[in-house]
Amino acid sequence: LCLSAFLSLPLAGRAEPIRYSVAEEAESGSLVGKLAEDAGLTPAQLSARRARLVSEDGRQHFRLDGGSGRLVVAGRLDREELCGQAGTCMLPFELLLANPLQFLRVEVALVDINDHSPVFPEERDTFDISETTEPGSRFPLEVAQDLDIGSNSIQAYSIFPENEYFSVSYRSRGEDDTYLELVLEKALDREEQAEIVFSLIAEDGGSPPRSGTTEVKILILDANDNAPVFTQDRYIGKILENMPVGSVVLTVLATDQDDGVNGDISYQLKQAVAQVDSTFVIDPISGQIKITKPLDFEAAETHELRVRATDGGGLSAICKVLVEVVDVNDNAPELVVSSFSSPLPENTVPGTVVALFSVRDRDSGANGQISCALEDQLFFSVRAAYKNYYELVTVSALDREERAQHILSVTAADAGWPPLTSTQTFTVDISDVNDNAPVFNQTSYTMYVRENNVPTVFVGAVSAADADVGLNAKVTYSLAPVQGAERPWCSCISVNSENGHVFVLRPLDYERLRQTQVTVSASDAGSPPLRANVTVRLVVLDENDNAPLVLYPGQESSPASSELVPVSAEAGYLITKVVAVDADSGQNSWLSYHLLRATEPGLFSVGVQSGEVRLRRPVTDRDAVKQKLVVLVRDNGKPPLSATAALSALLLKDFSDMRLPHSSPATEEQQDSLTTYLIVSLVFVSLLFLISTVAFVARKVCKRKELEAGPVLYGADNLQSGLADAAAAGTLPHAYCYEISLTTGSGNSEFKFLRPILPSLPPQHCAMGQEPDEGQDFPCVPVSGEDMAPMDNAGTLSAREFNAL
C-alpha cells in the first residue's frame, strides 16, 4: 500500500494544473475562479476533506471560501513586488485535501495594470556637445524605467518644447535591450546659442497613459569629436554570496581616441530605479566595481547595472553589467507547520496523522536538498506525504495514565557541506478517555451505629479513586439497586453523592434490626460512565432501652392468685419462681432478682440469678396467714432498668382451709372501703349544716342593722369614735360584710368586721364571701380566701359590744 501511494504521488504532480488569472491590485475578496467546480468537488466535500491552500513560500495570496467553493483574493497583490520585470507572473500553490490525501496544483496568472509611471534615473541630464558636431550625431540617454510590462510599459519618448536642433530616437536591439538617443538635427553655433534646455517625456501605453519627465541641458562646447567606447557591450561577473564587503566583482574598460582632456575617461555607475540603496560602487578612474554590503542569493540571484564612461570633452558611452550571485549553503532548512492536532485522545488508533508540515531550504542544488528525522520512534514517526510535505503519525497505542505528554523533536538537515539543520518541537498532549473505572480503597466496609440514634447520624465513609482526570475522574456515590431476588436494602441508609459519607436516616431498634447491608456504587462522570460496587455492612449496637418484662406471675390478673405454703414447710421450701425476660442483648439482658418489700421480710428469700422465691426460715404462729411480696427485677445495663412483680402467699395448716383465706381479703377490703365512705358522708353533712346555720344568722343580722345601726368604724384606734359617729348618723356603711365566729366550749361569741371591699361604692348589700364587680353594674361576686380572712384582734368586737352597738 505504501509503495502504491508513493508511485501515485508523481502522477498527482504531473496532472494538469488549474489555471486562473486576476488583475493585480484587485480588492480583497475579489473572485478568482470557481475552484470547487473546476476541481470536480462540491463545497460540502471541501469542508469534509478539510481543504487547505498551501504554497511553497508559505504566503497566502488567496483564500478558499468554504461555503461556496470559490477562490478569492486574500489581500493586496502587487505584480511588480511579486514578479518584478518578468514577462509573466504566475502564482502557483496546491489545494490540499485529506481523507484521502490529494494535491491539486493551481496556478493564478497575475495580470499587469498600468499602476506605475515611467521614471528616469535622474531628474536632470547634462550634455557637453561641441559645436563642430555634425548633424545626425547621436547622444545616448538613460532610458526611463516603468515597472509595468507589455503595453503598460514605455511606448514613446518626446521633447517639450520642441526645438529645431534635437529630436529623440527610441529603438530596441533585443527583447530586453532598448536604446534612447538624442539626435542632432541641425548644426550648433555656440556664438548664437550657448546652451539648450528642454524636457524629455517618456509615455507608456496604458489607458489612461502615464508619463515621466526629466530635464535635458545641452552645453555647447568646442570640438571633441570622439566619444568613449567600451571594450564590451555587456559585462558579466560572478561572485559568491558570502564574499566580504569591498570585494571586486569585475572591471569595465572604455577607450577614447582623443588626446588630452578630451581623452580622459571617468566612470559613473547608474543603478536601477527600484534599487534605492546601492549594493555596488565603481571606481571612477579604474572602472572596478565593488560590493558595498553583503549579497544574498535568496534575495536576488542577479543584479543588472549600467556604467557610463565620459571623456573630458563631454562625450560618453553606456554599457550594461550583469552580476550573477553564486549560492553557498548559508540557509538552514525551514519547517512550516500546516496543521497540528493536540491534545490527542489516548484511544487514538495507530497511523493517525498528528501534524502535517512542509520543509524548504532557500539554497539551491545540493544545499537545498532536505531530509527529516524524528528522535522518538516508540510512539510516533515521520513519513513523506507529497513533494516537500511530511506527516507526523502515531505508530503504537497511547496511554495517558502512563504518559500524559510527548515532546517530539523533528530535525531537518540539508545536503550541503557542512550540513545545516533546524529542529521543530511538537508538544503532543494526550487527552483523557474514560477507560478506568473507580476503585474503592477497601474490598468491603463495616460500620457501626447504636440503636435509638439521632436521625441523619454519620456512621462512616466510603472512598473510591479514579485514575482518569477531569470529569472522567469525578466520582459520585449512590446506593446500587437490588438485583433480582436479593433482599431489599434498608431504606434507613443514605450515602452522600459527593464525598461518600454514609448516614443513618432514622432511629434504629436493635430488637428489630441487628444488621443490614447495602451495595454502594461509585460512578465517574465519563461518557459512558464506569462504575464499581462495594458492600457496606451496618451493624446496630444494643442500648439498654428495654425494661425487664415479668412473664410470671402475671401482673394484670385481678385479684392476683396466691401461692399456698404449708406452715410445716422447712427453710428453703420453693414457693414460686419469678420469670422475666429482657429484649436487649448482652449485659443489658442479664437479669437479677431482689426482694423489694414483704409482709415478713425475714421469712422469704429470692434467688438473685434464678428468681426462685423460697422460705428463709420455718413458719411460726406469729406469722400472718396472708403474706405479700414485691420482687424487683433489674437488668445489668447502664443505667439499669427494672420492673416489679407482686406476689401473695397463704400460710395454711391444712389445704382444706384454702377457701377461707382466699375470701377473707376481699371481705376486709370491702369493709375498709365501706367505713371510709360512711366517714366522708358524715363529715360532708355536718359541714353543710354548719354553713347553712351561719348564713341564716348572718342574713338576719344584716337586715336588722340596715334599719337601726349607723356607720360602723373599723380599726383598733378609732373604734370608740366610730361608734359615736355611727350613733349620731344612725346608719352603718352598707359596703361591709360580717362573719360570726362561734367557739366551742364557751358561751361567748365574737363578731368580726371584715376589711371593706369597695369603700367608694354606693350602699349595696353583698352576701358573705362576695364583692361588687365594676363590669356588671356592681353585682356581688365571690371574694378570694384572702378577702375572707378574719380581722386581727384590733378589729374584733365581743358579743356584748355587738349587742350594745
PDB file of N, CA and C in Angstrom, residues 94-178:
ATOM      1  N   GLU A  94      -0.895  24.794  -4.043  1.00  0.00           N
ATOM      2  CA  GLU A  94      -1.577  23.499  -4.076  1.00  0.00           C
ATOM      3  C   GLU A  94      -2.847  23.567  -3.244  1.00  0.00           C
ATOM      4  N   LEU A  95      -3.848  22.843  -3.718  1.00  0.00           N
ATOM      5  CA  LEU A  95      -5.072  22.611  -2.949  1.00  0.00           C
ATOM      6  C   LEU A  95      -4.897  21.266  -2.260  1.00  0.00           C
ATOM      7  N   LEU A  96      -4.795  21.289  -0.924  1.00  0.00           N
ATOM      8  CA  LEU A  96      -4.532  20.094  -0.134  1.00  0.00           C
ATOM      9  C   LEU A  96      -5.845  19.548   0.402  1.00  0.00           C
ATOM     10  N   LEU A  97      -6.096  18.279   0.091  1.00  0.00           N
ATOM     11  CA  LEU A  97      -7.310  17.597   0.534  1.00  0.00           C
ATOM     12  C   LEU A  97      -6.914  16.391   1.375  1.00  0.00           C
ATOM     13  N   ALA A  98      -7.734  16.065   2.362  1.00  0.00           N
ATOM     14  CA  ALA A  98      -7.495  14.908   3.224  1.00  0.00           C
ATOM     15  C   ALA A  98      -8.623  13.901   3.053  1.00  0.00           C
ATOM     16  N   ASN A  99      -8.312  12.692   3.484  1.00  0.00           N
ATOM     17  CA  ASN A  99      -9.312  11.599   3.500  1.00  0.00           C
ATOM     18  C   ASN A  99     -10.001  11.354   2.141  1.00  0.00           C
ATOM     19  N   PRO A 100      -9.286  10.906   1.120  1.00  0.00           N
ATOM     20  CA  PRO A 100      -7.860  10.563   1.127  1.00  0.00           C
ATOM     21  C   PRO A 100      -7.018  11.793   0.804  1.00  0.00           C
ATOM     22  N   LEU A 101      -5.708  11.639   1.031  1.00  0.00           N
ATOM     23  CA  LEU A 101      -4.785  12.739   0.779  1.00  0.00           C
ATOM     24  C   LEU A 101      -4.670  12.981  -0.719  1.00  0.00           C
ATOM     25  N   GLN A 102      -4.843  14.237  -1.142  1.00  0.00           N
ATOM     26  CA  GLN A 102      -4.807  14.579  -2.563  1.00  0.00           C
ATOM     27  C   GLN A 102      -4.308  16.014  -2.718  1.00  0.00           C
ATOM     28  N   PHE A 103      -3.473  16.222  -3.724  1.00  0.00           N
ATOM     29  CA  PHE A 103      -2.936  17.543  -4.004  1.00  0.00           C
ATOM     30  C   PHE A 103      -3.359  17.945  -5.414  1.00  0.00           C
ATOM     31  N   LEU A 104      -3.907  19.144  -5.542  1.00  0.00           N
ATOM     32  CA  LEU A 104      -4.264  19.695  -6.849  1.00  0.00           C
ATOM     33  C   LEU A 104      -3.499  20.999  -7.028  1.00  0.00           C
ATOM     34  N   ARG A 105      -2.742  21.081  -8.108  1.00  0.00           N
ATOM     35  CA  ARG A 105      -1.944  22.278  -8.348  1.00  0.00           C
ATOM     36  C   ARG A 105      -2.812  23.333  -9.009  1.00  0.00           C
ATOM     37  N   VAL A 106      -2.678  24.531  -8.510  1.00  0.00           N
ATOM     38  CA  VAL A 106      -3.447  25.664  -9.032  1.00  0.00           C
ATOM     39  C   VAL A 106      -2.449  26.777  -9.363  1.00  0.00           C
ATOM     40  N   GLU A 107      -2.601  27.387 -10.526  1.00  0.00           N
ATOM     41  CA  GLU A 107      -1.750  28.494 -10.949  1.00  0.00           C
ATOM     42  C   GLU A 107      -2.638  29.685 -11.290  1.00  0.00           C
ATOM     43  N   VAL A 108      -2.269  30.836 -10.719  1.00  0.00           N
ATOM     44  CA  VAL A 108      -3.028  32.071 -10.967  1.00  0.00           C
ATOM     45  C   VAL A 108      -2.070  33.065 -11.623  1.00  0.00           C
ATOM     46  N   ALA A 109      -2.414  33.457 -12.828  1.00  0.00           N
ATOM     47  CA  ALA A 109      -1.609  34.447 -13.551  1.00  0.00           C
ATOM     48  C   ALA A 109      -2.031  35.839 -13.103  1.00  0.00           C
ATOM     49  N   LEU A 110      -1.043  36.637 -12.701  1.00  0.00           N
ATOM     50  CA  LEU A 110      -1.305  37.977 -12.221  1.00  0.00           C
ATOM     51  C   LEU A 110      -1.143  38.944 -13.402  1.00  0.00           C
ATOM     52  N   VAL A 111      -2.235  39.530 -13.797  1.00  0.00           N
ATOM     53  CA  VAL A 111      -2.267  40.398 -14.983  1.00  0.00           C
ATOM     54  C   VAL A 111      -1.869  41.808 -14.582  1.00  0.00           C
ATOM     55  N   ASP A 112      -0.975  42.374 -15.341  1.00  0.00           N
ATOM     56  CA  ASP A 112      -0.459  43.708 -15.047  1.00  0.00           C
ATOM     57  C   ASP A 112      -1.485  44.778 -15.389  1.00  0.00           C
ATOM     58  N   ILE A 113      -1.529  45.811 -14.563  1.00  0.00           N
ATOM     59  CA  ILE A 113      -2.331  47.003 -14.851  1.00  0.00           C
ATOM     60  C   ILE A 113      -1.385  48.195 -14.832  1.00  0.00           C
ATOM     61  N   ASN A 114      -1.812  49.267 -15.434  1.00  0.00           N
ATOM     62  CA  ASN A 114      -0.957  50.446 -15.553  1.00  0.00           C
ATOM     63  C   ASN A 114      -1.010  51.239 -14.253  1.00  0.00           C
ATOM     64  N   ASP A 115      -0.251  50.783 -13.254  1.00  0.00           N
ATOM     65  CA  ASP A 115      -0.256  51.437 -11.951  1.00  0.00           C
ATOM     66  C   ASP A 115       1.078  52.092 -11.636  1.00  0.00           C
ATOM     67  N   HIS A 116       2.003  52.168 -12.605  1.00  0.00           N
ATOM     68  CA  HIS A 116       3.276  52.818 -12.379  1.00  0.00           C
ATOM     69  C   HIS A 116       3.589  53.770 -13.538  1.00  0.00           C
ATOM     70  N   SER A 117       4.102  54.902 -13.211  1.00  0.00           N
ATOM     71  CA  SER A 117       4.509  55.880 -14.235  1.00  0.00           C
ATOM     72  C   SER A 117       5.980  55.661 -14.584  1.00  0.00           C
ATOM     73  N   PRO A 118       6.365  56.032 -15.805  1.00  0.00           N
ATOM     74  CA  PRO A 118       7.782  55.954 -16.170  1.00  0.00           C
ATOM     75  C   PRO A 118       8.609  56.898 -15.291  1.00  0.00           C
ATOM     76  N   VAL A 119       9.803  56.443 -14.936  1.00  0.00           N
ATOM     77  CA  VAL A 119      10.684  57.219 -14.063  1.00  0.00           C
ATOM     78  C   VAL A 119      12.080  57.198 -14.676  1.00  0.00           C
ATOM     79  N   PHE A 120      12.647  58.381 -14.809  1.00  0.00           N
ATOM     80  CA  PHE A 120      14.020  58.484 -15.292  1.00  0.00           C
ATOM     81  C   PHE A 120      14.979  58.296 -14.125  1.00  0.00           C
ATOM     82  N   PRO A 121      16.177  57.807 -14.411  1.00  0.00           N
ATOM     83  CA  PRO A 121      17.124  57.601 -13.305  1.00  0.00           C
ATOM     84  C   PRO A 121      17.489  58.892 -12.604  1.00  0.00           C
ATOM     85  N   GLU A 122      17.547  60.000 -13.362  1.00  0.00           N
ATOM     86  CA  GLU A 122      17.915  61.270 -12.767  1.00  0.00           C
ATOM     87  C   GLU A 122      16.938  62.349 -13.222  1.00  0.00           C
ATOM     88  N   GLU A 123      16.768  63.324 -12.379  1.00  0.00           N
ATOM     89  CA  GLU A 123      15.854  64.406 -12.714  1.00  0.00           C
ATOM     90  C   GLU A 123      16.448  65.366 -13.772  1.00  0.00           C
ATOM     91  N   ARG A 124      17.749  65.368 -13.907  1.00  0.00           N
ATOM     92  CA  ARG A 124      18.382  66.269 -14.887  1.00  0.00           C
ATOM     93  C   ARG A 124      19.575  65.535 -15.517  1.00  0.00           C
ATOM     94  N   ASP A 125      19.702  65.704 -16.844  1.00  0.00           N
ATOM     95  CA  ASP A 125      20.809  65.112 -17.587  1.00  0.00           C
ATOM     96  C   ASP A 125      21.478  66.226 -18.423  1.00  0.00           C
ATOM     97  N   THR A 126      22.799  66.347 -18.267  1.00  0.00           N
ATOM     98  CA  THR A 126      23.540  67.438 -18.939  1.00  0.00           C
ATOM     99  C   THR A 126      24.500  66.849 -19.970  1.00  0.00           C
ATOM    100  N   PHE A 127      24.519  67.483 -21.159  1.00  0.00           N
ATOM    101  CA  PHE A 127      25.425  67.065 -22.236  1.00  0.00           C
ATOM    102  C   PHE A 127      26.311  68.251 -22.657  1.00  0.00           C
ATOM    103  N   ASP A 128      27.568  67.921 -22.818  1.00  0.00           N
ATOM    104  CA  ASP A 128      28.505  68.905 -23.392  1.00  0.00           C
ATOM    105  C   ASP A 128      28.758  68.492 -24.847  1.00  0.00           C
ATOM    106  N   ILE A 129      28.257  69.267 -25.766  1.00  0.00           N
ATOM    107  CA  ILE A 129      28.355  68.938 -27.199  1.00  0.00           C
ATOM    108  C   ILE A 129      29.157  70.033 -27.921  1.00  0.00           C
ATOM    109  N   SER A 130      30.093  69.547 -28.613  1.00  0.00           N
ATOM    110  CA  SER A 130      30.932  70.505 -29.371  1.00  0.00           C
ATOM    111  C   SER A 130      30.134  71.086 -30.519  1.00  0.00           C
ATOM    112  N   GLU A 131      30.460  72.286 -30.758  1.00  0.00           N
ATOM    113  CA  GLU A 131      29.752  72.961 -31.836  1.00  0.00           C
ATOM    114  C   GLU A 131      30.129  72.408 -33.217  1.00  0.00           C
ATOM    115  N   THR A 132      31.169  71.640 -33.253  1.00  0.00           N
ATOM    116  CA  THR A 132      31.593  71.062 -34.544  1.00  0.00           C
ATOM    117  C   THR A 132      30.898  69.742 -34.815  1.00  0.00           C
ATOM    118  N   THR A 133      30.051  69.358 -33.939  1.00  0.00           N
ATOM    119  CA  THR A 133      29.355  68.086 -34.116  1.00  0.00           C
ATOM    120  C   THR A 133      28.465  68.147 -35.331  1.00  0.00           C
ATOM    121  N   GLU A 134      28.567  67.103 -36.146  1.00  0.00           N
ATOM    122  CA  GLU A 134      27.806  67.042 -37.384  1.00  0.00           C
ATOM    123  C   GLU A 134      26.348  66.706 -37.105  1.00  0.00           C
ATOM    124  N   PRO A 135      25.431  67.304 -37.888  1.00  0.00           N
ATOM    125  CA  PRO A 135      24.022  66.900 -37.761  1.00  0.00           C
ATOM    126  C   PRO A 135      23.881  65.386 -37.996  1.00  0.00           C
ATOM    127  N   GLY A 136      22.975  64.784 -37.329  1.00  0.00           N
ATOM    128  CA  GLY A 136      22.804  63.334 -37.377  1.00  0.00           C
ATOM    129  C   GLY A 136      23.543  62.620 -36.275  1.00  0.00           C
ATOM    130  N   SER A 137      24.366  63.345 -35.521  1.00  0.00           N
ATOM    131  CA  SER A 137      25.074  62.715 -34.410  1.00  0.00           C
ATOM    132  C   SER A 137      24.059  62.287 -33.324  1.00  0.00           C
ATOM    133  N   ARG A 138      24.413  61.222 -32.756  1.00  0.00           N
ATOM    134  CA  ARG A 138      23.504  60.667 -31.726  1.00  0.00           C
ATOM    135  C   ARG A 138      24.200  60.675 -30.364  1.00  0.00           C
ATOM    136  N   PHE A 139      23.396  61.005 -29.352  1.00  0.00           N
ATOM    137  CA  PHE A 139      23.905  61.071 -27.982  1.00  0.00           C
ATOM    138  C   PHE A 139      23.019  60.152 -27.097  1.00  0.00           C
ATOM    139  N   PRO A 140      23.652  59.111 -26.552  1.00  0.00           N
ATOM    140  CA  PRO A 140      22.831  58.153 -25.757  1.00  0.00           C
ATOM    141  C   PRO A 140      22.261  58.807 -24.494  1.00  0.00           C
ATOM    142  N   LEU A 141      21.024  58.439 -24.203  1.00  0.00           N
ATOM    143  CA  LEU A 141      20.309  58.907 -22.997  1.00  0.00           C
ATOM    144  C   LEU A 141      19.955  57.703 -22.108  1.00  0.00           C
ATOM    145  N   GLU A 142      19.846  57.975 -20.829  1.00  0.00           N
ATOM    146  CA  GLU A 142      19.354  56.931 -19.912  1.00  0.00           C
ATOM    147  C   GLU A 142      17.850  56.754 -20.136  1.00  0.00           C
ATOM    148  N   VAL A 143      17.501  55.519 -20.418  1.00  0.00           N
ATOM    149  CA  VAL A 143      16.076  55.251 -20.655  1.00  0.00           C
ATOM    150  C   VAL A 143      15.318  55.339 -19.332  1.00  0.00           C
ATOM    151  N   ALA A 144      14.087  55.745 -19.432  1.00  0.00           N
ATOM    152  CA  ALA A 144      13.204  55.710 -18.251  1.00  0.00           C
ATOM    153  C   ALA A 144      12.777  54.262 -17.994  1.00  0.00           C
ATOM    154  N   GLN A 145      12.452  53.990 -16.792  1.00  0.00           N
ATOM    155  CA  GLN A 145      12.016  52.638 -16.434  1.00  0.00           C
ATOM    156  C   GLN A 145      10.594  52.687 -15.906  1.00  0.00           C
ATOM    157  N   ASP A 146       9.823  51.716 -16.391  1.00  0.00           N
ATOM    158  CA  ASP A 146       8.425  51.570 -15.968  1.00  0.00           C
ATOM    159  C   ASP A 146       8.279  50.163 -15.407  1.00  0.00           C
ATOM    160  N   LEU A 147       7.850  50.042 -14.160  1.00  0.00           N
ATOM    161  CA  LEU A 147       7.720  48.727 -13.532  1.00  0.00           C
ATOM    162  C   LEU A 147       6.629  47.896 -14.166  1.00  0.00           C
ATOM    163  N   ASP A 148       5.737  48.500 -14.941  1.00  0.00           N
ATOM    164  CA  ASP A 148       4.727  47.738 -15.652  1.00  0.00           C
ATOM    165  C   ASP A 148       5.369  47.042 -16.855  1.00  0.00           C
ATOM    166  N   ILE A 149       4.612  46.124 -17.432  1.00  0.00           N
ATOM    167  CA  ILE A 149       5.123  45.364 -18.572  1.00  0.00           C
ATOM    168  C   ILE A 149       4.118  45.435 -19.706  1.00  0.00           C
ATOM    169  N   GLY A 150       4.592  44.943 -20.886  1.00  0.00           N
ATOM    170  CA  GLY A 150       3.693  44.884 -22.036  1.00  0.00           C
ATOM    171  C   GLY A 150       3.299  46.258 -22.509  1.00  0.00           C
ATOM    172  N   SER A 151       2.056  46.382 -22.853  1.00  0.00           N
ATOM    173  CA  SER A 151       1.556  47.653 -23.367  1.00  0.00           C
ATOM    174  C   SER A 151       1.555  48.736 -22.308  1.00  0.00           C
ATOM    175  N   ASN A 152       1.615  48.351 -21.032  1.00  0.00           N
ATOM    176  CA  ASN A 152       1.635  49.330 -19.945  1.00  0.00           C
ATOM    177  C   ASN A 152       3.032  49.886 -19.712  1.00  0.00           C
ATOM    178  N   SER A 153       4.038  49.346 -20.428  1.00  0.00           N
ATOM    179  CA  SER A 153       5.396  49.866 -20.289  1.00  0.00           C
ATOM    180  C   SER A 153       5.591  51.053 -21.243  1.00  0.00           C
ATOM    181  N   ILE A 154       6.804  51.577 -21.265  1.00  0.00           N
ATOM    182  CA  ILE A 154       7.096  52.772 -22.061  1.00  0.00           C
ATOM    183  C   ILE A 154       6.961  52.454 -23.554  1.00  0.00           C
ATOM    184  N   GLN A 155       6.233  53.335 -24.254  1.00  0.00           N
ATOM    185  CA  GLN A 155       5.987  53.142 -25.682  1.00  0.00           C
ATOM    186  C   GLN A 155       6.617  54.250 -26.545  1.00  0.00           C
ATOM    187  N   ALA A 156       6.807  55.413 -25.990  1.00  0.00           N
ATOM    188  CA  ALA A 156       7.323  56.521 -26.819  1.00  0.00           C
ATOM    189  C   ALA A 156       7.963  57.582 -25.952  1.00  0.00           C
ATOM    190  N   TYR A 157       8.892  58.349 -26.584  1.00  0.00           N
ATOM    191  CA  TYR A 157       9.549  59.487 -25.939  1.00  0.00           C
ATOM    192  C   TYR A 157       9.311  60.734 -26.820  1.00  0.00           C
ATOM    193  N   SER A 158       9.262  61.863 -26.183  1.00  0.00           N
ATOM    194  CA  SER A 158       9.068  63.127 -26.921  1.00  0.00           C
ATOM    195  C   SER A 158       9.803  64.247 -26.208  1.00  0.00           C
ATOM    196  N   ILE A 159      10.003  65.352 -26.943  1.00  0.00           N
ATOM    197  CA  ILE A 159      10.704  66.515 -26.403  1.00  0.00           C
ATOM    198  C   ILE A 159       9.711  67.660 -26.267  1.00  0.00           C
ATOM    199  N   PHE A 160       9.789  68.358 -25.154  1.00  0.00           N
ATOM    200  CA  PHE A 160       8.933  69.527 -24.935  1.00  0.00           C
ATOM    201  C   PHE A 160       9.750  70.609 -24.242  1.00  0.00           C
ATOM    202  N   PRO A 161       9.735  71.796 -24.759  1.00  0.00           N
ATOM    203  CA  PRO A 161       9.113  72.138 -26.063  1.00  0.00           C
ATOM    204  C   PRO A 161      10.004  71.669 -27.222  1.00  0.00           C
ATOM    205  N   GLU A 162       9.389  71.462 -28.316  1.00  0.00           N
ATOM    206  CA  GLU A 162      10.148  71.016 -29.483  1.00  0.00           C
ATOM    207  C   GLU A 162      11.093  72.139 -29.961  1.00  0.00           C
ATOM    208  N   ASN A 163      12.257  71.714 -30.442  1.00  0.00           N
ATOM    209  CA  ASN A 163      13.222  72.702 -30.990  1.00  0.00           C
ATOM    210  C   ASN A 163      13.765  72.138 -32.310  1.00  0.00           C
ATOM    211  N   GLU A 164      14.458  72.986 -32.991  1.00  0.00           N
ATOM    212  CA  GLU A 164      14.947  72.628 -34.325  1.00  0.00           C
ATOM    213  C   GLU A 164      16.285  71.918 -34.314  1.00  0.00           C
ATOM    214  N   TYR A 165      16.888  71.818 -33.113  1.00  0.00           N
ATOM    215  CA  TYR A 165      18.223  71.241 -33.064  1.00  0.00           C
ATOM    216  C   TYR A 165      18.216  69.737 -32.740  1.00  0.00           C
ATOM    217  N   PHE A 166      17.296  69.329 -31.888  1.00  0.00           N
ATOM    218  CA  PHE A 166      17.366  67.950 -31.421  1.00  0.00           C
ATOM    219  C   PHE A 166      16.023  67.236 -31.576  1.00  0.00           C
ATOM    220  N   SER A 167      16.134  65.933 -31.747  1.00  0.00           N
ATOM    221  CA  SER A 167      14.992  65.025 -31.724  1.00  0.00           C
ATOM    222  C   SER A 167      15.420  63.785 -30.909  1.00  0.00           C
ATOM    223  N   VAL A 168      14.461  62.955 -30.576  1.00  0.00           N
ATOM    224  CA  VAL A 168      14.734  61.777 -29.759  1.00  0.00           C
ATOM    225  C   VAL A 168      14.459  60.539 -30.588  1.00  0.00           C
ATOM    226  N   SER A 169      15.337  59.547 -30.434  1.00  0.00           N
ATOM    227  CA  SER A 169      15.192  58.282 -31.145  1.00  0.00           C
ATOM    228  C   SER A 169      15.135  57.156 -30.110  1.00  0.00           C
ATOM    229  N   TYR A 170      14.103  56.333 -30.253  1.00  0.00           N
ATOM    230  CA  TYR A 170      13.884  55.221 -29.300  1.00  0.00           C
ATOM    231  C   TYR A 170      13.793  53.943 -30.103  1.00  0.00           C
ATOM    232  N   ARG A 171      14.744  52.997 -29.888  1.00  0.00           N
ATOM    233  CA  ARG A 171      14.743  51.751 -30.648  1.00  0.00           C
ATOM    234  C   ARG A 171      15.194  50.622 -29.729  1.00  0.00           C
ATOM    235  N   SER A 172      14.953  49.406 -30.191  1.00  0.00           N
ATOM    236  CA  SER A 172      15.261  48.214 -29.403  1.00  0.00           C
ATOM    237  C   SER A 172      16.123  47.294 -30.222  1.00  0.00           C
ATOM    238  N   ARG A 173      17.173  46.751 -29.596  1.00  0.00           N
ATOM    239  CA  ARG A 173      18.036  45.785 -30.257  1.00  0.00           C
ATOM    240  C   ARG A 173      17.699  44.348 -29.849  1.00  0.00           C
ATOM    241  N   GLY A 174      16.977  44.194 -28.861  1.00  0.00           N
ATOM    242  CA  GLY A 174      16.600  42.861 -28.399  1.00  0.00           C
ATOM    243  C   GLY A 174      15.375  42.937 -27.494  1.00  0.00           C
ATOM    244  N   GLU A 175      15.038  41.816 -26.926  1.00  0.00           N
ATOM    245  CA  GLU A 175      13.815  41.745 -26.112  1.00  0.00           C
ATOM    246  C   GLU A 175      13.914  42.641 -24.873  1.00  0.00           C
ATOM    247  N   ASP A 176      15.115  42.685 -24.284  1.00  0.00           N
ATOM    248  CA  ASP A 176      15.270  43.489 -23.080  1.00  0.00           C
ATOM    249  C   ASP A 176      16.400  44.496 -23.225  1.00  0.00           C
ATOM    250  N   ASP A 177      16.717  44.864 -24.463  1.00  0.00           N
ATOM    251  CA  ASP A 177      17.814  45.799 -24.707  1.00  0.00           C
ATOM    252  C   ASP A 177      17.286  46.951 -25.546  1.00  0.00           C
ATOM    253  N   THR A 178      16.996  48.081 -24.886  1.00  0.00           N
ATOM    254  CA  THR A 178      16.445  49.250 -25.567  1.00  0.00           C
ATOM    255  C   THR A 178      17.453  50.385 -25.495  1.00  0.00           C
TER     256      THR A 178
END
